PDB file of N, CA and C in Angstrom:
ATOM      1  N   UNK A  27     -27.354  35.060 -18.126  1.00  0.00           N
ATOM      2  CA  UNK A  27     -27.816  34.132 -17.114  1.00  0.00           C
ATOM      3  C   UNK A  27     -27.698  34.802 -15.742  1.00  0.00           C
ATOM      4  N   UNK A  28     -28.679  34.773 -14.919  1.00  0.00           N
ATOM      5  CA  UNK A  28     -28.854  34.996 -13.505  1.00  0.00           C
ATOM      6  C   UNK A  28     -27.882  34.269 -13.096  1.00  0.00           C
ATOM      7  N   UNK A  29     -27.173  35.152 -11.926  1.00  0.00           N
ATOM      8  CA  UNK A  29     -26.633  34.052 -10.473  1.00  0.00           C
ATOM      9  C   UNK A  29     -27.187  33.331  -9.879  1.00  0.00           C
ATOM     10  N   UNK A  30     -28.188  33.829  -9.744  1.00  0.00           N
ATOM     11  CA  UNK A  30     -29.074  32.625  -9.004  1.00  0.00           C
ATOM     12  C   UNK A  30     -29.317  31.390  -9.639  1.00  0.00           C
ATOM     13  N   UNK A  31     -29.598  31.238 -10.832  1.00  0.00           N
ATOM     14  CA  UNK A  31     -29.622  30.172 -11.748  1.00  0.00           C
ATOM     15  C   UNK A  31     -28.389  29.004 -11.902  1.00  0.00           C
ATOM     16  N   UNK A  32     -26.920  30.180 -12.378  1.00  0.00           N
ATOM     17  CA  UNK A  32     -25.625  29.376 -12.056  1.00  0.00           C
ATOM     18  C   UNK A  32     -25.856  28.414 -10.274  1.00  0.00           C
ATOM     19  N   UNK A  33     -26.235  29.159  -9.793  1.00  0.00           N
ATOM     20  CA  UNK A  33     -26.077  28.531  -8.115  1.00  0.00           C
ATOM     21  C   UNK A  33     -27.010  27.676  -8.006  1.00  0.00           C
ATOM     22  N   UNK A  34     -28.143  27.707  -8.429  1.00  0.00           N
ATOM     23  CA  UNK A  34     -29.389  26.387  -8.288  1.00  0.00           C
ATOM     24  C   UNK A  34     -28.207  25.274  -8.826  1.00  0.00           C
ATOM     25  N   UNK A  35     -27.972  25.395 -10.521  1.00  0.00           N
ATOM     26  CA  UNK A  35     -27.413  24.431 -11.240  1.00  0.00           C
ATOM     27  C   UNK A  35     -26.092  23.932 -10.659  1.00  0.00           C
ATOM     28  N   UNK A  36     -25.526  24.841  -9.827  1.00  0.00           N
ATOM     29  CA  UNK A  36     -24.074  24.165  -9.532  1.00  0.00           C
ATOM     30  C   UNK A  36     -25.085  23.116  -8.210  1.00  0.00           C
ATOM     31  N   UNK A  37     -25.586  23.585  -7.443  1.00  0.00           N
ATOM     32  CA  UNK A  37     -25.748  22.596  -6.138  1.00  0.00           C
ATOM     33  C   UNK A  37     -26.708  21.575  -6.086  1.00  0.00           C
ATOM     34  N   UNK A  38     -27.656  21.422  -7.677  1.00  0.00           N
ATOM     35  CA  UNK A  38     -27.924  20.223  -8.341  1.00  0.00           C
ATOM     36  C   UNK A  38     -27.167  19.271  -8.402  1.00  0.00           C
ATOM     37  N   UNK A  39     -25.979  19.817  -8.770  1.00  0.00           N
ATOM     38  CA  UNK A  39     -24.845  18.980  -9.354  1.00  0.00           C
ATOM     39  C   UNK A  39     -24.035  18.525  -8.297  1.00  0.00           C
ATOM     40  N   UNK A  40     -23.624  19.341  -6.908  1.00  0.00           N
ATOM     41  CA  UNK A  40     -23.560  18.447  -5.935  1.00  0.00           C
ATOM     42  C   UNK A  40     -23.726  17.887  -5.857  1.00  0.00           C
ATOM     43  N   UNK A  41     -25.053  18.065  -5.444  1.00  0.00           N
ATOM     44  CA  UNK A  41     -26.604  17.033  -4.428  1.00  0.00           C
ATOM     45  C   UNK A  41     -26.413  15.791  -5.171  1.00  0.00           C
ATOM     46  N   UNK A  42     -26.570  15.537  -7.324  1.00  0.00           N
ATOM     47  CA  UNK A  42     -26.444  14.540  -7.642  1.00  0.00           C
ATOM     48  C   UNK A  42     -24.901  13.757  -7.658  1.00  0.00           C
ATOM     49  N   UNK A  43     -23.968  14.576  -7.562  1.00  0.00           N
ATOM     50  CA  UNK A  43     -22.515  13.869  -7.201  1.00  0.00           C
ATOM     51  C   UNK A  43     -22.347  12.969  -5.826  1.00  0.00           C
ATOM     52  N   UNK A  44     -22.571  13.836  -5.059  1.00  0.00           N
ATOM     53  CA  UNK A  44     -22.982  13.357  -3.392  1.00  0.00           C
ATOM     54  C   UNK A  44     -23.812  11.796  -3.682  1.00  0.00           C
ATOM     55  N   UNK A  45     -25.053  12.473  -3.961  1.00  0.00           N
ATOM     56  CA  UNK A  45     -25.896  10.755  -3.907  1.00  0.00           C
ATOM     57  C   UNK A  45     -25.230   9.656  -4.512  1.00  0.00           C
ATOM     58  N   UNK A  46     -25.048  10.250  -5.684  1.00  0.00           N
ATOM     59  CA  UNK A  46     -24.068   8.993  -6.350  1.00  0.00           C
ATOM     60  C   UNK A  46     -23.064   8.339  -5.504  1.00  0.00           C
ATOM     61  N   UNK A  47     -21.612   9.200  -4.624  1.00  0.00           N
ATOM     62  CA  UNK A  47     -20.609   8.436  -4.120  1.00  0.00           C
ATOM     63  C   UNK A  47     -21.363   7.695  -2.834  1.00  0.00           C
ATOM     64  N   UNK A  48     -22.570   8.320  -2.599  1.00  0.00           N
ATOM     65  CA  UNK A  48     -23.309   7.594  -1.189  1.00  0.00           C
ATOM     66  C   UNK A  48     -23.940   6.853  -1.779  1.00  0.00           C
ATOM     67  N   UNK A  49     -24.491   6.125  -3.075  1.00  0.00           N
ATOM     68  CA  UNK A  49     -25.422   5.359  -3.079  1.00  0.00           C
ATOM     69  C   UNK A  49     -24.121   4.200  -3.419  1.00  0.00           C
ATOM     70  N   UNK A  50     -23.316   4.210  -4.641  1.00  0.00           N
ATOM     71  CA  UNK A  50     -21.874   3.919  -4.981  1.00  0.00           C
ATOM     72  C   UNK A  50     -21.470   2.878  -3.882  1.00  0.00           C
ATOM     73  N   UNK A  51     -20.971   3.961  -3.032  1.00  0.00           N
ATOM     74  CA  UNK A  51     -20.544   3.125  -1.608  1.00  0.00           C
ATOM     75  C   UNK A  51     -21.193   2.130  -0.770  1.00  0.00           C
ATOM     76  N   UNK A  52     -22.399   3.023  -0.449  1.00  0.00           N
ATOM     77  CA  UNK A  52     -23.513   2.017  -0.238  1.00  0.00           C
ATOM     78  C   UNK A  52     -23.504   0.444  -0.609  1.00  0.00           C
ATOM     79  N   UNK A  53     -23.553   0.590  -2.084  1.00  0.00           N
ATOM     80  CA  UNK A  53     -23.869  -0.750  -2.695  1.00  0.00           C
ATOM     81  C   UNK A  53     -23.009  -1.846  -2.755  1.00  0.00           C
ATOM     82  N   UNK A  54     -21.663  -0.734  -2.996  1.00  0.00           N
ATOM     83  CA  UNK A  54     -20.597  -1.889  -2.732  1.00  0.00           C
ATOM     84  C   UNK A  54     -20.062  -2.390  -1.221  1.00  0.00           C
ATOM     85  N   UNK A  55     -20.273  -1.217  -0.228  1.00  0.00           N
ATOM     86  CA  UNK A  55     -20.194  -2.129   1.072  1.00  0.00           C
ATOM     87  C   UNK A  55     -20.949  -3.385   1.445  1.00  0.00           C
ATOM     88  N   UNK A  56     -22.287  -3.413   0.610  1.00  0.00           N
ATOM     89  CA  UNK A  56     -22.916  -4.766   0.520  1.00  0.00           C
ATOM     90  C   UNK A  56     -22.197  -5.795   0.093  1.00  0.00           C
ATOM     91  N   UNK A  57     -21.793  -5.651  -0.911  1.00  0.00           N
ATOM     92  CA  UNK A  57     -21.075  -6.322  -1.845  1.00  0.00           C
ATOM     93  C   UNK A  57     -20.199  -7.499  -1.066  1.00  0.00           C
ATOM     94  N   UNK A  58     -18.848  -6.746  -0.140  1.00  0.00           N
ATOM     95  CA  UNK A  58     -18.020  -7.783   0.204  1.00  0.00           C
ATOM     96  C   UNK A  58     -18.530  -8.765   1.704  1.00  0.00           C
ATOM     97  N   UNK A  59     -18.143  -9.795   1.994  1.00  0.00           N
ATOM     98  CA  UNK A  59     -18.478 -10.719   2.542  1.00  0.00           C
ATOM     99  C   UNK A  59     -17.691 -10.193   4.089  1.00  0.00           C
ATOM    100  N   UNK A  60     -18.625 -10.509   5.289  1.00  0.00           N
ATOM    101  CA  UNK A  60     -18.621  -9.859   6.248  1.00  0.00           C
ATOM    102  C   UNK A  60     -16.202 -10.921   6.957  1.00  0.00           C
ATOM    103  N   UNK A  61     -16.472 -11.651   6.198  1.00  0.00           N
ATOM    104  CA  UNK A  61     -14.732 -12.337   6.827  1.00  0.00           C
ATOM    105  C   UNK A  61     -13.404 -11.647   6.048  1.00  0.00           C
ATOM    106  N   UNK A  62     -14.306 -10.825   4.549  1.00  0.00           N
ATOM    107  CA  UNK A  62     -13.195  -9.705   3.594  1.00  0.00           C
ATOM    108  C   UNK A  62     -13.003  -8.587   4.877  1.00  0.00           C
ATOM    109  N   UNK A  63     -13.998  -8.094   5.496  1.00  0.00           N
ATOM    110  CA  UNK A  63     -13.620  -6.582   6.329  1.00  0.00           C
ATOM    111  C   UNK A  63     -12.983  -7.177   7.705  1.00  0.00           C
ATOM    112  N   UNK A  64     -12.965  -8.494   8.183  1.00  0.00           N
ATOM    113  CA  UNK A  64     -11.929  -8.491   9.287  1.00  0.00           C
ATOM    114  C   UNK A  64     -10.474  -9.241   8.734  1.00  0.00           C
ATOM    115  N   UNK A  65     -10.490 -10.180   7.706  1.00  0.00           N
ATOM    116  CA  UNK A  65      -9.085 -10.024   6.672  1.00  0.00           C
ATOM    117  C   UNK A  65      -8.601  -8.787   6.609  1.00  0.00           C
ATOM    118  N   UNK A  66      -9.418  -7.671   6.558  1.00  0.00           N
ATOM    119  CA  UNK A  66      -8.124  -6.252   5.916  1.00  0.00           C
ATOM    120  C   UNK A  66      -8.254  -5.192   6.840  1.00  0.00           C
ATOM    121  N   UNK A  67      -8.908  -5.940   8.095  1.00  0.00           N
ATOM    122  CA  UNK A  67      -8.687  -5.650   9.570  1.00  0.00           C
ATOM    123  C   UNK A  67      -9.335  -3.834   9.451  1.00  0.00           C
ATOM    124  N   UNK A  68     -10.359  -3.950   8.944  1.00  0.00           N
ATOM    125  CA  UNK A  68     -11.240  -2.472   8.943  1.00  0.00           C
ATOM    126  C   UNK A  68     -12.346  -3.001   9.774  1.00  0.00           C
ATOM    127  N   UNK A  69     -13.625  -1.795  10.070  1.00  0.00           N
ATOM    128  CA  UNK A  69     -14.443  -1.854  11.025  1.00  0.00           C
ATOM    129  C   UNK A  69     -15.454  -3.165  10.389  1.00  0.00           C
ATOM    130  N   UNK A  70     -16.411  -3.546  11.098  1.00  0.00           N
ATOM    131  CA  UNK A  70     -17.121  -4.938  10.787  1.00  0.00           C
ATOM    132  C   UNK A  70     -17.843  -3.904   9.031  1.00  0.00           C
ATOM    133  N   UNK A  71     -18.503  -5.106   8.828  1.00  0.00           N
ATOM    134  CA  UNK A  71     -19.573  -5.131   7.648  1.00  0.00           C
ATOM    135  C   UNK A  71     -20.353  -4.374   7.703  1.00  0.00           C
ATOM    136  N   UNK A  72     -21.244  -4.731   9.174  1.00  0.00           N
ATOM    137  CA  UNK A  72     -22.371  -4.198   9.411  1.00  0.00           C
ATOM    138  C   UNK A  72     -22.335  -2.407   9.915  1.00  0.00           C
ATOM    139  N   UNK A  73     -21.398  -1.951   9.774  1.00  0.00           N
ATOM    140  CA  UNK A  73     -20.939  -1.152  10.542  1.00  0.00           C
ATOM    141  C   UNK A  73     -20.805  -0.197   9.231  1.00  0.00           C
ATOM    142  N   UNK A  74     -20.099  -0.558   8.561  1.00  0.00           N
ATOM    143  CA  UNK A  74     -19.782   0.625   7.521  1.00  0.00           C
ATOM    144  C   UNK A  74     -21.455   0.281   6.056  1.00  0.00           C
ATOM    145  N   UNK A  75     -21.654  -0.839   6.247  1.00  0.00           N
ATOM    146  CA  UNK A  75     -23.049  -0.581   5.839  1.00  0.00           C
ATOM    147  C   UNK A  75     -24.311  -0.051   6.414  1.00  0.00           C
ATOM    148  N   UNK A  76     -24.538   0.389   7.637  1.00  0.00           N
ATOM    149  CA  UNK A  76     -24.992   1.154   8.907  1.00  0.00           C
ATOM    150  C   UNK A  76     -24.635   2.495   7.968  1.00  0.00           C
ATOM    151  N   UNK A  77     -23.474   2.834   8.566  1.00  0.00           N
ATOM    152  CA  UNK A  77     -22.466   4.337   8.080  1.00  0.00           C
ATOM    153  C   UNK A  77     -22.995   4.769   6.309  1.00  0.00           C
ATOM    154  N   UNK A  78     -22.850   3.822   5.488  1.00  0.00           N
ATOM    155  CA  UNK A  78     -23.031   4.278   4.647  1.00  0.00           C
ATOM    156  C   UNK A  78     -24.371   4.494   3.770  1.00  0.00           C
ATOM    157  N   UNK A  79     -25.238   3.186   4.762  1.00  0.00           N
ATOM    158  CA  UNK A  79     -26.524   3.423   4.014  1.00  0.00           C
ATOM    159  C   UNK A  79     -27.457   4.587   4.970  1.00  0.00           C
ATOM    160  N   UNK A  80     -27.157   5.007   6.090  1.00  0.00           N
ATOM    161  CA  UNK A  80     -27.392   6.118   6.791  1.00  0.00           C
ATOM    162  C   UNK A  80     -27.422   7.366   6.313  1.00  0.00           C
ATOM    163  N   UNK A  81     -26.196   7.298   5.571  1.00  0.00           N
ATOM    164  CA  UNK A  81     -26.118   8.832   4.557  1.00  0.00           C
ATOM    165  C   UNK A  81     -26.655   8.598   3.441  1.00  0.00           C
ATOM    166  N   UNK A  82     -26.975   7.135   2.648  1.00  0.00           N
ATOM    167  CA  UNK A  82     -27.307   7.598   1.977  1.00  0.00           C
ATOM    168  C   UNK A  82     -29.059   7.846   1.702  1.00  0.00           C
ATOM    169  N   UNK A  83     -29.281   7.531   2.850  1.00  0.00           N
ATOM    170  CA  UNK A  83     -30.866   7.881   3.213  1.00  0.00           C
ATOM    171  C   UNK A  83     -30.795   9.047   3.485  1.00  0.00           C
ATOM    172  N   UNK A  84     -29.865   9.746   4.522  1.00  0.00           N
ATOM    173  CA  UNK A  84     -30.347  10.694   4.496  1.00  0.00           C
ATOM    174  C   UNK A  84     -30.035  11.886   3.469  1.00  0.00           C
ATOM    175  N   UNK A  85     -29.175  11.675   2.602  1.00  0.00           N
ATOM    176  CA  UNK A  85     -29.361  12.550   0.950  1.00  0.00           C
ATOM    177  C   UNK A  85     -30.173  12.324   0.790  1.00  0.00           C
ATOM    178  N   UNK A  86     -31.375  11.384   0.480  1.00  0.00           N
ATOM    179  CA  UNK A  86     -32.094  11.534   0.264  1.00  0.00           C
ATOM    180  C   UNK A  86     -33.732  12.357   0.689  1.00  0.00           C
ATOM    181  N   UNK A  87     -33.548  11.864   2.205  1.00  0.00           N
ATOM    182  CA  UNK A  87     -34.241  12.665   2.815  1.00  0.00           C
ATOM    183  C   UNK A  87     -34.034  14.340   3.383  1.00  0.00           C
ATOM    184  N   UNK A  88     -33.030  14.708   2.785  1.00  0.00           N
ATOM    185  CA  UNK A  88     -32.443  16.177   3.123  1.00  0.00           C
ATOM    186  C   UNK A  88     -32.057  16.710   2.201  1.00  0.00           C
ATOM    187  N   UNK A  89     -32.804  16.190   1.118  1.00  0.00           N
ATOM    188  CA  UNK A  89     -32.634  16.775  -0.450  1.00  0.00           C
ATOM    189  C   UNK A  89     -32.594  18.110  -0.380  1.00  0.00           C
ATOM    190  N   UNK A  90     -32.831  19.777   0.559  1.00  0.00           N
ATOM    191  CA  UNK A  90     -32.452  20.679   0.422  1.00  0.00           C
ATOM    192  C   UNK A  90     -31.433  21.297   0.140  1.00  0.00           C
ATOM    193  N   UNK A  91     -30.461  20.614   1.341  1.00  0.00           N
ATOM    194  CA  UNK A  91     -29.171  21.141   1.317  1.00  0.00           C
ATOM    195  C   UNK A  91     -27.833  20.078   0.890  1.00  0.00           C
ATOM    196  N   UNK A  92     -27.717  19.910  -0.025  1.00  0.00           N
ATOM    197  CA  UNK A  92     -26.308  18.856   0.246  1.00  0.00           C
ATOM    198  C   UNK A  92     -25.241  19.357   0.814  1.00  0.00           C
ATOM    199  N   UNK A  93     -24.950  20.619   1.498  1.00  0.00           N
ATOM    200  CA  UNK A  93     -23.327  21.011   2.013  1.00  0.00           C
ATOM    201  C   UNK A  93     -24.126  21.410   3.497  1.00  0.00           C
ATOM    202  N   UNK A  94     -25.093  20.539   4.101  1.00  0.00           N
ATOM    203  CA  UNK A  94     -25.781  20.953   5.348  1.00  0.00           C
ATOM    204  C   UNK A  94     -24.382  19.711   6.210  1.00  0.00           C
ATOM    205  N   UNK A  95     -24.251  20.121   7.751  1.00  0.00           N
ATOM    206  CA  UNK A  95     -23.545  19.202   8.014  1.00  0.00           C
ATOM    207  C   UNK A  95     -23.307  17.716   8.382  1.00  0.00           C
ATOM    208  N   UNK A  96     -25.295  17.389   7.980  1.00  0.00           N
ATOM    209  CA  UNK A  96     -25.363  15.686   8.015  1.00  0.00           C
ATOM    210  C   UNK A  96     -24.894  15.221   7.080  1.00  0.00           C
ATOM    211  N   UNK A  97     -25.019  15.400   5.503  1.00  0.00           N
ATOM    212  CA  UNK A  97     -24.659  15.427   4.401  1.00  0.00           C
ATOM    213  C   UNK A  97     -23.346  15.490   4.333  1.00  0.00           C
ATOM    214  N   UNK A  98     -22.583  16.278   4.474  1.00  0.00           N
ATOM    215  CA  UNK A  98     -21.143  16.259   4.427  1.00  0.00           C
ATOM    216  C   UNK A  98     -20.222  15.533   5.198  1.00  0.00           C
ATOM    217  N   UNK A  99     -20.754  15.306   6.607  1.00  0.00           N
ATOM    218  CA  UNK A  99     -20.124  13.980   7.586  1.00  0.00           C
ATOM    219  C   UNK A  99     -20.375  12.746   6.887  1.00  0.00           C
ATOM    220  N   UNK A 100     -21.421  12.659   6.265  1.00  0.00           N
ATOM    221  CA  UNK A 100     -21.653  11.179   5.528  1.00  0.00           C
ATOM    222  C   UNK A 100     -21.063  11.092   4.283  1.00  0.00           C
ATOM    223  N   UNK A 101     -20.962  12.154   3.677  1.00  0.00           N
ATOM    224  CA  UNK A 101     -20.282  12.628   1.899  1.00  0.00           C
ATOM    225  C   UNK A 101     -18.654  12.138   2.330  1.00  0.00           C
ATOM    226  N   UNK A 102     -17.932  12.265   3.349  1.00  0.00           N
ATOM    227  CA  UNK A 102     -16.747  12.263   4.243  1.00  0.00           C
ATOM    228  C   UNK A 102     -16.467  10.763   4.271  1.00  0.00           C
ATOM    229  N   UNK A 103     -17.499  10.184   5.182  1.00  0.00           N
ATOM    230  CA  UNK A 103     -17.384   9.283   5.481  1.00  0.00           C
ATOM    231  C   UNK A 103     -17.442   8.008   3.979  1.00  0.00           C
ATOM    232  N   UNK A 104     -18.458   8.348   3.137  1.00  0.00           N
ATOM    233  CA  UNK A 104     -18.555   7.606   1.844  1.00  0.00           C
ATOM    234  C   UNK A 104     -17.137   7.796   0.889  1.00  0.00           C
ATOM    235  N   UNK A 105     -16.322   8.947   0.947  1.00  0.00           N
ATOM    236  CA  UNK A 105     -15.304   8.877   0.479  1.00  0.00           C
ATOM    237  C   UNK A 105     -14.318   8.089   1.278  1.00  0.00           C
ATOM    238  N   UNK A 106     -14.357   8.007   2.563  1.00  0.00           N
ATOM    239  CA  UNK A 106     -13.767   7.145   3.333  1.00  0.00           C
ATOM    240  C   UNK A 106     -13.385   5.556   3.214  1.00  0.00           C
ATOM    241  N   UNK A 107     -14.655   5.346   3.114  1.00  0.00           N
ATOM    242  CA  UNK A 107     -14.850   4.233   2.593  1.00  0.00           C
ATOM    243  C   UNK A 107     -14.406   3.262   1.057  1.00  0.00           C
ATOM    244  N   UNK A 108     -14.339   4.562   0.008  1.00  0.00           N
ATOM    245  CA  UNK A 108     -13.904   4.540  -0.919  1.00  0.00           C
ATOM    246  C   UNK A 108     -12.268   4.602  -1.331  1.00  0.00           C
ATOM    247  N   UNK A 109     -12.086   5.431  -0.600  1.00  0.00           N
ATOM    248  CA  UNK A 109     -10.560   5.609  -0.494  1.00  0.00           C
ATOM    249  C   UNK A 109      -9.605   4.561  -0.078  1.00  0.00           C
ATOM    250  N   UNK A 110     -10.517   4.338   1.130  1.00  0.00           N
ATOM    251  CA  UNK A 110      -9.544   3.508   2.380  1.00  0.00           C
ATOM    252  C   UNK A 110      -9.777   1.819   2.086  1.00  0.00           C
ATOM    253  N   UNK A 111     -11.330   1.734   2.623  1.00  0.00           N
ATOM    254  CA  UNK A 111     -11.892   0.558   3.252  1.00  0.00           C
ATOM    255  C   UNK A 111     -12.060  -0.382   1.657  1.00  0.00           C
ATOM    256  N   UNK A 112     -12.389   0.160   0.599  1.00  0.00           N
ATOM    257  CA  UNK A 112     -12.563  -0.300  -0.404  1.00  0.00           C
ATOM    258  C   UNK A 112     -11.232  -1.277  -1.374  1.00  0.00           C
ATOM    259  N   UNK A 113     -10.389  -0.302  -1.242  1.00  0.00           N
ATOM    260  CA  UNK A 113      -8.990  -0.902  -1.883  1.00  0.00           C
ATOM    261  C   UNK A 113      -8.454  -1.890  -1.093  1.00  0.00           C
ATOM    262  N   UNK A 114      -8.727  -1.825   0.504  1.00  0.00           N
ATOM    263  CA  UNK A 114      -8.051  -3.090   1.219  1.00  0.00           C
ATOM    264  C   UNK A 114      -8.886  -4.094   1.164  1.00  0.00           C
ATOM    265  N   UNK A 115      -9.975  -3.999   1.205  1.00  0.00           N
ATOM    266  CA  UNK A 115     -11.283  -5.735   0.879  1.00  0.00           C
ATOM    267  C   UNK A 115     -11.058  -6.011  -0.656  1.00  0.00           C
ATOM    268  N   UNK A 116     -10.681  -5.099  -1.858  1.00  0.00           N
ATOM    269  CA  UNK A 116      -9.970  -5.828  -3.085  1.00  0.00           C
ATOM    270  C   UNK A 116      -9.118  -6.267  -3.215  1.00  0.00           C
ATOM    271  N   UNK A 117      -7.966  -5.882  -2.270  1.00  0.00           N
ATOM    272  CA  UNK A 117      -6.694  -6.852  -1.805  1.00  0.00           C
ATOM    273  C   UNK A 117      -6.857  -7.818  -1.672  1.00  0.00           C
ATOM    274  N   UNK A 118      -7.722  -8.319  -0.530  1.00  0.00           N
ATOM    275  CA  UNK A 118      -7.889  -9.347   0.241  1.00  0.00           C
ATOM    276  C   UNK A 118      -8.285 -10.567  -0.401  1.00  0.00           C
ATOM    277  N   UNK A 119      -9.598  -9.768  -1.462  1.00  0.00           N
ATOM    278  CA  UNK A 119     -10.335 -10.903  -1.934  1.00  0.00           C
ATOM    279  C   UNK A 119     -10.125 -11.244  -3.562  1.00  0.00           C
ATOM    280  N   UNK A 120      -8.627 -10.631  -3.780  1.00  0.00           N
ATOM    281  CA  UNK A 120      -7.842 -10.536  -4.868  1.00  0.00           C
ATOM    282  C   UNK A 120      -8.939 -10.447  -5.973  1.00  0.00           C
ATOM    283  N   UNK A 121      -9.808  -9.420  -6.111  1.00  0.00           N
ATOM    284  CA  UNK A 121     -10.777  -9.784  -6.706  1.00  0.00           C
ATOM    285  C   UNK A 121     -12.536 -10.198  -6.616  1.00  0.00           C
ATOM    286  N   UNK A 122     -12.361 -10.886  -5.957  1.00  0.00           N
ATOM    287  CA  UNK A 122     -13.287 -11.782  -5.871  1.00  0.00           C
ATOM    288  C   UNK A 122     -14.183 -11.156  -4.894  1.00  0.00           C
ATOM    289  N   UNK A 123     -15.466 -11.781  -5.198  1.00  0.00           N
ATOM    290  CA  UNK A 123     -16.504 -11.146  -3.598  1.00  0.00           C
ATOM    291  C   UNK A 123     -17.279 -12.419  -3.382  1.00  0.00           C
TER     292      UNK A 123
END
C-alpha cells in the first residue's frame, strides 16, 4: 500500500469522526429546553446552538481539510460542549428534556 493512500484513508476518517461529534452536538444542543442551559448556569441555548451548528456547516462546507483551523476551533468547541455543557443540562433535567 502507498502512503499516500494510508493518508487519504486516515483523514477520511477524521473528516467523518469530526462531522459526527459536530453534527452529534449539534443535535443535541437542540434538544434541551432554553430554562435547562440557565439552570446549569452555561452560555444561553441560542448561543451554543449558533457555536455548534456553525461548525457543523462549516465541516461541511470545508470538506477539504478537517485539521484546517476553522474545523478544529469548532471540533474544540463541539467537544466542549460535550464534555462540559452536556453533562450539566442532564443533571438538571435529571433526565428529562
Amino acid at each position: 500500500m502507498q502512503p499516500w493512500i494510508f493518508e487519504s484513508w486516515l483523514m477520511l476518517g477524521v473528516l467523518v469522526i469530526a462531522l459526527a461529534i459536530k453534527g452529534f452536538a449539534f443535535v443535541n444542543a437542540l434538544t434541551f429546553s432554553v430554562e435547562a442551559y440557565d439552570a446549569a448556569g452555561k452560555l444561553t441555548k441560542q448561543a451554543w446552538c449558533l457555536i455548534t451548528g456553525l461548525g457543523f456547516a462549516a465541516q461541511l462546507v470545508l470538506l477539504g481539510s478537517p485539521l484546517g483551523i476553522i474545523n478544529l476551533i469548532f471540533t474544540i468547541a463541539a467537544l466542549v460542549y460535550l464534555a462540559d455543557v452536556r453533562p450539566a443540562l442532564r443533571e438538571v433535567t435529571s433526565g428529562r428534556r
